[in-house]
Amino acid sequence: MEELSHPRSPSLGSGSPEEIIEEDTNGSSTTGNGDDHSLSQVLEDVDRFLEKLSTAGGNKGDSVEVSDSVEILSKTVESMIDQCSYQSHDSSLDSPAFFGAIDRLSRLTELLEEAPPSPATLGSLNWAGTVLQRTMLYLEDELRTILDHPNDGGCKPEPYGRLDYNNSNSNNNNTSSYKHFRFSAKYYTFNSPSGYHEPIERRPEVEATAVGGGREEEYSFPGFSPEDVLRMNKIADAMIRAGYESECCIIYSVMRRNSFKTELINLGYEIVSIEDLQRMQWDSLEGEIVSWIRIVKECTKSLFGEERKLCDSVFSGRHSNVAGRLFGGLARAVCIQFLNFAEAAVLTKRSAEKLFKFLDMYEAIRDLGCSVGCDGRTEDPEAAIEAAKAQIGKTAVGMFGELEKSIKSDNGRTPVPSGAVHPLTRYTMNYLEYACVYKETLEQVFRQHKPQHRPTAAEEAGRTEFAKQLIRVMELLDSNLEMKSRLYRDPSLRYIFLMNNGRYILQKIKGSPEIHEVMGEPWRRKRSTNLRTYHKNYQRETWYRLLQCLNHGGLSVNGKVSKTVLKERFKSFNSMFDDIHKTQTTWVVSDEQLQSELRVSISAVVTPAYRSFLGRFSQYLDPGRQSEKYIKYQPEDIESLIDELFDGNPISMSRRRT
Amino acid sequence: MPATEYQGSFLSRISIRRNQVVSMDGNHEQELEELEIFQKNISERFSDLISDDSSSSSNSASSSEPFLSIAWVRKLLDVFLCCEAEFKAVLIMGRDPSLISKPPLDRLIPELFDRAVKALDICNAVMHGIDSVRQCQKLAEIAAASLEQRPLGEGQARRAKKALAGLLSAMGIDETSGGHKSAERSWSFGRRGGGGGGVSVTKDRGSGQSRASTWGVPKNWSAAKQIQVMSANLVAPRGAEASGLAMPVYIMSIVTVFVMWALVAAIPCQEKTGLATHFQVPRQLGWAQSMVWLHEKIGEELKKKEKKGASPVGLLEEIQKMEKLGQSLLEFSDGFQYPVPEEKLDEAAAQVADLTETCRRMEDGLVPLQHQIREVFHRIVRSRTEVLDVLDHAGKSSAPSV
């Protein structure tokens, strides 16, 4: 600031016109500031001189007579700057005459440089050049001041979300819970396999819920008033015209980069080293990713657009190429930051649960790439964005592969008690259901980033990559369940297990149009058929043996119904039925429909057979003690006992008995 | 494939050999020979980095890169990339993947990865450092362009002075006379207090400087410390391990730390106090002799700078030159009195031409250098993934947890 507050008189060449102008200057500086008339008079004089100078430029021999107006102009501009430096800054910036004077000054130096050198021209050139430099310094400073204080000029809206983020930043626990709470809809966390949680929240269709929709009205980045933008535009124009483009660009880009970064930090952006990211637990890393995604989206959605708009308004017209370059530089710097994070995240340990967060990142980066439309310069961030996208894509493919791996490696030797739905089935189906929400993105990822294509089987032809993956996982799950079913010694329970899991899978598919669509109707029908087969097999295994007891044949000995055989039949029916009842009430069929289907079908086979057996042969037993002993159940009892099966209730039988 | 296509590439030589190894299955002789070739290559590549410079006094070959120039650093990175490729060939190609998951590699590989991750942060910090150098370059260009003008008036001198003051201030050199503090400071190299920490936009207009915190790495991150941690527990394999795969892993670790150390020394980087003493190349090993020599020379430069008081901005030849010329030309512009005597003008003109040339070299070299660092970054990332994939495909659930 030294130069501004204590302006040194530029030393002039020989024939210093200092004294001569002294009075003039005094005159013009007192009138000049308030009175545009005399300034415009000076400008007219200078214009005439410029005219003369440019025509004289051709014939080199003649020395040029320097007009007094040159010195007056210089003095006038200087005093205007002095005035502004001591007082408020914007008076001269809003005066068109001021910029007119600067323009003349820069043209003067330009033409005087080309003019044949004479002591007079050299002196004037030195003088004008010095004043021009002072002026540029002044303009640069003004530009810095405006850039430094956005929101100063016009309305100063409450910055959106700032308080929230600052508060939450003060407490780490709050931060993550806040993030999770606020974005739970879109950024639902896929549960770890240990949890095997059932419900899955859907990502809402409308993304507006994720990041405040009405934000644009509340807060406007970058927050310059139209007057400030206009001033900056004039300053930039004047500086570039005077050959000070470099200075102008440096100050603009440095200040804007800082402001942009401040904005990101206000949004909650944190720079984390790659090393620290590697050390993070998934919980924390996930929080970072969620926050990162939110900020990247904010940039994509509005910040970059606003920044570009500002840049275009400050460097308008013939300076638009400057605008493109400056914005490109900033966008590149910001994008590289974002990408660094993404590439660091890729290095963390892969696991299937992380897939969906990474797909979110993938989507964010993909959209980011579209939003930084630069003007084709070498520094475009697009190549870097593509590279990062590929990295994440490959990682996502790998993570999906982790699912396959975890299915393959899930080979515990203990069967799930009661033949219930295996946690692996739940986990896999929920996973796939969730994956289907990301169908398009996954399809893109598999198509573009899957390392090597396996030779496609003929049956797979025509399917999308995603469908192939899905089918592959389903096949793996099926064979794994098949293997698990063999852990059950009781074949009936084995079929119950297969039915339970098969039913669960079918229900999931029914509930997810996406999976259904991908897997197709024939596939679903085939599974239904399988289920029916299990059902039949189960009935055969458990109930056909029991029905043997109720066979009408084989009871007669010598044409007479043998009491002994009959008693034996009733006895074995009763004990067999009790056994079945005892075991199978502890079995679980959680799907209500399947449960009732099973009971109905069992009842439909057993009850009528029992009723008819009873009707036909009960007469052969002596009424009273004998029939009470052997006819333990009435057909209605059988029916209600069958209705107790598959409740997963081990005490039902004992309760009945007591 | 015709045999000629294999020539010249170490990688393919390895691959031929590898096929033989596979067929002979576990031939230790072959393995030893491979190791020898690997070490020989490392040694040769690094001696290339010396020979150009030390023997260049008479040799006017245009290919020789001045020590620590941008071109030299780029060559250093090329060497790194080559070594890295060869290392991977030795480690992975045709090798039984289960070897990697057995001792001692099950411990050494994760350690190597750990160093690699640290190297990534250094890459980021250095990338940012190059950005600041480019900003300085722009200021130097302003100064050079305005001092080139004839007739040279006071306006030009002042313009140059302001640019140079900003330049030196950004380099962290405290300018005494008429230092015009300005926003240029805002991307100063951040060697004090970790680059000024968070974003503090100073409100007062007079000194109007706004300092940005560094992009790329957190504010309390220190390049010197990073190097120190990277070089910790670097122990040469002994006994039977010395002839096995532990050796190339060790060599690659040394190469990585050395290259990162040299990068940090050459390029402005956040916090490098004590860098000179934070890493030593083991002296007794044959393949490391060139590296030892380079390490000593760079170390000397670092110490020379540290002795002068300030911690070094960056030993990059172009930066040094820019700083020297900048200081001298600042003096010239500061004492500028119109008109200037011819001889003084000529003297300055020579320096200006030098500065212009330095700027040109920066203009030509810095962006490719950044690309190359990015490549190093990606290579490190990719190699890590590749090794992990090898482990995966081997069906080992006992993959190193990294």
XYZ file of C-alpha atoms in Angstrom, chain B residues 34-337:
304
model
C 16.198 -63.076 -11.759
C 16.886 -61.306 -8.548
C 20.319 -60.439 -9.791
C 18.950 -59.023 -13.018
C 16.437 -57.005 -11.065
C 19.123 -55.529 -8.835
C 21.393 -54.843 -11.755
C 18.623 -53.001 -13.527
C 17.860 -50.882 -10.489
C 21.502 -50.017 -10.165
C 21.856 -49.112 -13.834
C 18.751 -46.998 -13.957
C 19.818 -44.921 -11.017
C 23.320 -44.497 -12.296
C 21.772 -43.060 -15.466
C 20.518 -40.272 -13.289
C 24.066 -39.448 -12.292
C 26.144 -40.034 -15.354
C 24.407 -37.407 -17.392
C 25.223 -34.754 -14.888
C 28.664 -35.609 -13.591
C 30.217 -36.555 -16.892
C 28.477 -33.851 -18.811
C 31.233 -31.252 -18.391
C 32.686 -32.199 -21.720
C 29.730 -33.994 -23.093
C 27.394 -31.558 -24.751
C 24.771 -34.135 -25.462
C 21.413 -32.417 -25.552
C 19.853 -35.304 -23.675
C 21.615 -34.577 -20.425
C 19.369 -33.125 -17.804
C 20.819 -30.757 -15.230
C 20.733 -32.223 -11.756
C 17.412 -31.511 -10.012
C 15.959 -29.738 -13.022
C 12.371 -30.411 -14.021
C 13.649 -32.669 -16.766
C 15.767 -34.559 -14.253
C 12.853 -35.044 -11.883
C 10.821 -36.357 -14.764
C 13.576 -38.793 -15.533
C 13.616 -39.830 -11.896
C 9.907 -40.578 -12.093
C 10.469 -42.573 -15.257
C 13.033 -44.599 -13.388
C 10.526 -45.173 -10.638
C 7.870 -46.343 -13.083
C 10.304 -48.743 -14.727
C 11.517 -50.164 -11.429
C 7.946 -50.573 -10.338
C 7.006 -52.504 -13.472
C 10.020 -54.755 -13.114
C 9.276 -55.312 -9.485
C 5.765 -56.400 -10.259
C 7.082 -58.750 -12.909
C 9.413 -60.331 -10.391
C 6.756 -60.527 -7.732
C 3.740 -61.719 -9.633
C 4.349 -63.086 -13.095
C 4.141 -66.826 -13.245
C 4.721 -66.977 -9.543
C 2.708 -69.226 -7.318
C 0.369 -66.716 -5.731
C 0.353 -68.553 -2.450
C 3.964 -67.410 -1.962
C 2.715 -63.909 -1.341
C 0.471 -65.011 1.442
C 3.157 -66.952 3.266
C 5.832 -65.628 5.586
C 7.777 -63.472 5.249
C 5.816 -61.842 2.416
C 2.532 -61.950 4.317
C 4.099 -59.313 6.551
C 6.269 -57.514 4.009
C 3.626 -56.966 1.351
C 1.180 -55.164 3.655
C 4.096 -53.055 4.841
C 4.917 -52.224 1.274
C 1.295 -51.290 0.631
C 1.327 -49.157 3.707
C 4.285 -47.247 2.321
C 2.547 -47.010 -1.026
C -0.485 -45.367 0.549
C 1.776 -42.848 2.247
C 3.439 -42.201 -1.085
C 0.029 -41.339 -2.517
C -0.393 -38.522 -0.025
C 3.022 -37.256 -0.991
C 1.999 -37.315 -4.635
C -1.013 -35.183 -3.792
C 1.011 -32.733 -1.759
C 3.592 -32.450 -4.502
C 0.891 -31.919 -7.116
C -0.312 -29.020 -5.063
C 3.251 -27.781 -4.726
C 3.639 -27.721 -8.477
C 0.459 -25.667 -8.686
C 2.102 -23.048 -6.512
C 5.224 -23.138 -8.637
C 3.078 -22.465 -11.660
C 1.567 -19.460 -9.933
C 5.083 -18.194 -9.285
C 5.923 -18.805 -12.874
C 3.071 -16.530 -13.902
C 4.410 -13.757 -11.699
C 7.901 -14.238 -13.062
C 6.480 -13.994 -16.543
C 4.843 -10.683 -15.705
C 8.127 -9.364 -14.353
C 10.148 -10.620 -17.288
C 7.682 -9.280 -19.831
C 7.559 -5.822 -18.318
C 11.329 -5.575 -17.881
C 11.772 -6.636 -21.478
C 10.044 -3.545 -22.708
C 11.988 -0.780 -24.370
C 12.048 2.007 -23.562
C 11.936 0.796 -20.007
C 9.985 3.243 -17.924
C 9.229 3.583 -14.294
C 5.797 2.072 -14.745
C 7.284 -1.174 -16.049
C 9.858 -1.237 -13.290
C 7.178 -0.881 -10.675
C 5.057 -3.505 -12.300
C 7.980 -5.891 -12.305
C 8.824 -5.007 -8.739
C 5.343 -5.789 -7.567
C 5.281 -9.108 -9.387
C 8.703 -10.081 -8.053
C 7.857 -9.063 -4.516
C 4.767 -11.230 -4.770
C 6.846 -14.026 -6.219
C 9.421 -13.955 -3.453
C 6.775 -13.567 -0.824
C 4.971 -16.602 -2.197
C 8.250 -18.469 -1.971
C 8.375 -17.453 1.643
C 11.366 -15.193 1.254
C 10.819 -12.209 3.428
C 11.241 -9.208 1.294
C 12.606 -6.291 3.220
C 12.407 -3.239 1.066
C 8.977 -2.269 -0.143
C 7.606 -5.769 -0.143
C 4.154 -5.447 -1.510
C 2.134 -7.976 0.362
C -0.705 -9.153 -1.693
C -2.959 -12.003 -2.492
C -0.110 -13.797 -4.155
C 0.680 -14.814 -0.645
C -2.452 -16.830 -0.616
C -0.875 -19.697 -2.434
C 2.414 -19.431 -0.734
C 4.221 -22.685 -0.405
C 2.901 -23.157 3.018
C 6.044 -24.045 4.765
C 5.192 -22.083 7.842
C 2.728 -23.484 10.274
C 1.461 -25.921 7.752
C 0.325 -23.497 5.142
C -1.667 -21.202 7.317
C -4.302 -23.694 8.278
C -7.922 -23.132 7.487
C -9.129 -20.412 5.269
C -8.692 -17.098 6.920
C -9.716 -14.266 4.734
C -8.215 -11.221 6.271
C -10.698 -8.478 6.387
C -8.466 -5.459 6.484
C -7.883 -4.112 3.112
C -4.433 -2.721 3.577
C -2.559 -5.945 3.826
C -5.347 -7.662 1.937
C -3.844 -11.084 1.982
C -5.916 -14.117 2.082
C -4.202 -17.351 2.678
C -5.624 -20.554 1.451
C -5.111 -23.728 3.296
C -3.543 -26.342 1.160
C -5.661 -28.491 -1.032
C -4.669 -32.076 -1.225
C -3.544 -32.825 2.284
C -4.871 -31.847 5.708
C -3.317 -28.851 7.357
C -1.373 -30.722 9.991
C 0.119 -33.083 7.463
C 3.881 -33.018 7.144
C 5.863 -34.252 4.187
C 9.009 -34.684 6.249
C 7.206 -36.726 8.852
C 5.622 -38.838 6.165
C 9.050 -39.691 4.798
C 10.243 -40.498 8.267
C 7.361 -42.894 8.884
C 7.840 -44.480 5.480
C 11.458 -45.220 6.146
C 10.791 -46.640 9.575
C 11.129 -50.414 9.928
C 12.900 -50.712 6.603
C 15.099 -53.663 7.400
C 17.157 -55.511 4.842
C 16.238 -59.196 4.683
C 18.856 -61.463 6.154
C 19.869 -65.066 5.854
C 17.727 -67.241 3.652
C 15.256 -64.426 3.100
C 17.900 -62.350 1.367
C 17.853 -64.659 -1.623
C 14.073 -64.883 -1.813
C 11.251 -62.581 -2.751
C 11.770 -60.561 0.413
C 14.690 -58.901 -1.320
C 12.860 -57.287 -4.241
C 10.159 -56.129 -1.835
C 12.846 -54.487 0.253
C 14.493 -52.942 -2.798
C 11.197 -51.582 -4.057
C 10.516 -50.061 -0.657
C 13.870 -48.283 -0.713
C 13.270 -47.088 -4.265
C 9.818 -45.782 -3.343
C 10.998 -43.940 -0.256
C 14.007 -42.516 -2.059
C 11.990 -41.227 -5.001
C 9.386 -39.697 -2.693
C 12.094 -38.161 -0.584
C 13.737 -36.630 -3.639
C 10.358 -35.327 -4.858
C 9.670 -33.664 -1.543
C 13.154 -32.172 -1.567
C 12.798 -30.829 -5.089
C 9.268 -29.497 -5.067
C 7.494 -27.135 -2.681
C 5.614 -29.245 -0.217
C 3.879 -28.792 3.070
C 6.237 -28.913 6.005
C 9.627 -30.374 5.295
C 11.656 -29.438 8.317
C 14.304 -32.008 9.035
C 13.893 -33.722 5.702
C 17.641 -34.010 5.210
C 18.030 -36.371 8.123
C 14.790 -38.313 7.873
C 15.885 -40.952 5.466
C 19.132 -42.781 4.763
C 19.879 -45.073 1.886
C 21.617 -48.206 3.134
C 25.252 -47.871 2.100
C 26.496 -51.416 2.090
C 24.329 -52.689 -0.762
C 25.794 -52.885 -4.226
C 22.680 -51.981 -6.168
C 22.127 -48.865 -4.067
C 25.442 -47.138 -4.760
C 24.079 -44.625 -7.259
C 21.188 -43.936 -4.978
C 23.590 -43.339 -2.101
C 25.459 -40.855 -4.230
C 22.300 -39.051 -5.282
C 21.049 -39.058 -1.724
C 24.244 -37.469 -0.520
C 24.169 -34.793 -3.155
C 20.557 -33.866 -2.556
C 21.170 -34.022 1.188
C 24.021 -31.566 0.840
C 21.817 -29.160 -1.048
C 19.127 -29.468 1.590
C 21.595 -28.792 4.377
C 23.083 -25.839 2.507
C 19.629 -24.314 2.298
C 18.792 -25.075 5.883
C 22.011 -23.446 7.007
C 20.945 -20.260 5.296
C 18.107 -20.104 7.756
C 14.991 -20.783 5.816
C 13.812 -24.276 5.222
C 14.076 -25.031 1.551
C 11.176 -24.204 -0.702
C 12.255 -26.706 -3.271
C 15.591 -27.662 -4.691
C 14.223 -27.762 -8.203
C 16.836 -26.058 -10.326
C 14.286 -23.816 -11.997
C 12.910 -22.682 -8.654
C 16.371 -21.893 -7.388
C 17.087 -19.938 -10.499
C 13.816 -18.101 -10.315
C 14.517 -17.162 -6.744
C 18.027 -15.901 -7.483
C 17.035 -13.967 -10.582
C 13.930 -12.715 -8.839
C 15.926 -11.279 -5.976
C 18.438 -9.665 -8.237
C 15.829 -8.170 -10.543
C 13.805 -6.996 -7.593
C 16.840 -5.045 -6.473
C 17.147 -3.623 -9.924
C 13.503 -2.577 -10.136
C 13.524 -1.237 -6.640
C 16.409 1.097 -7.313
C 15.067 1.985 -10.692
C 15.584 5.619 -11.660
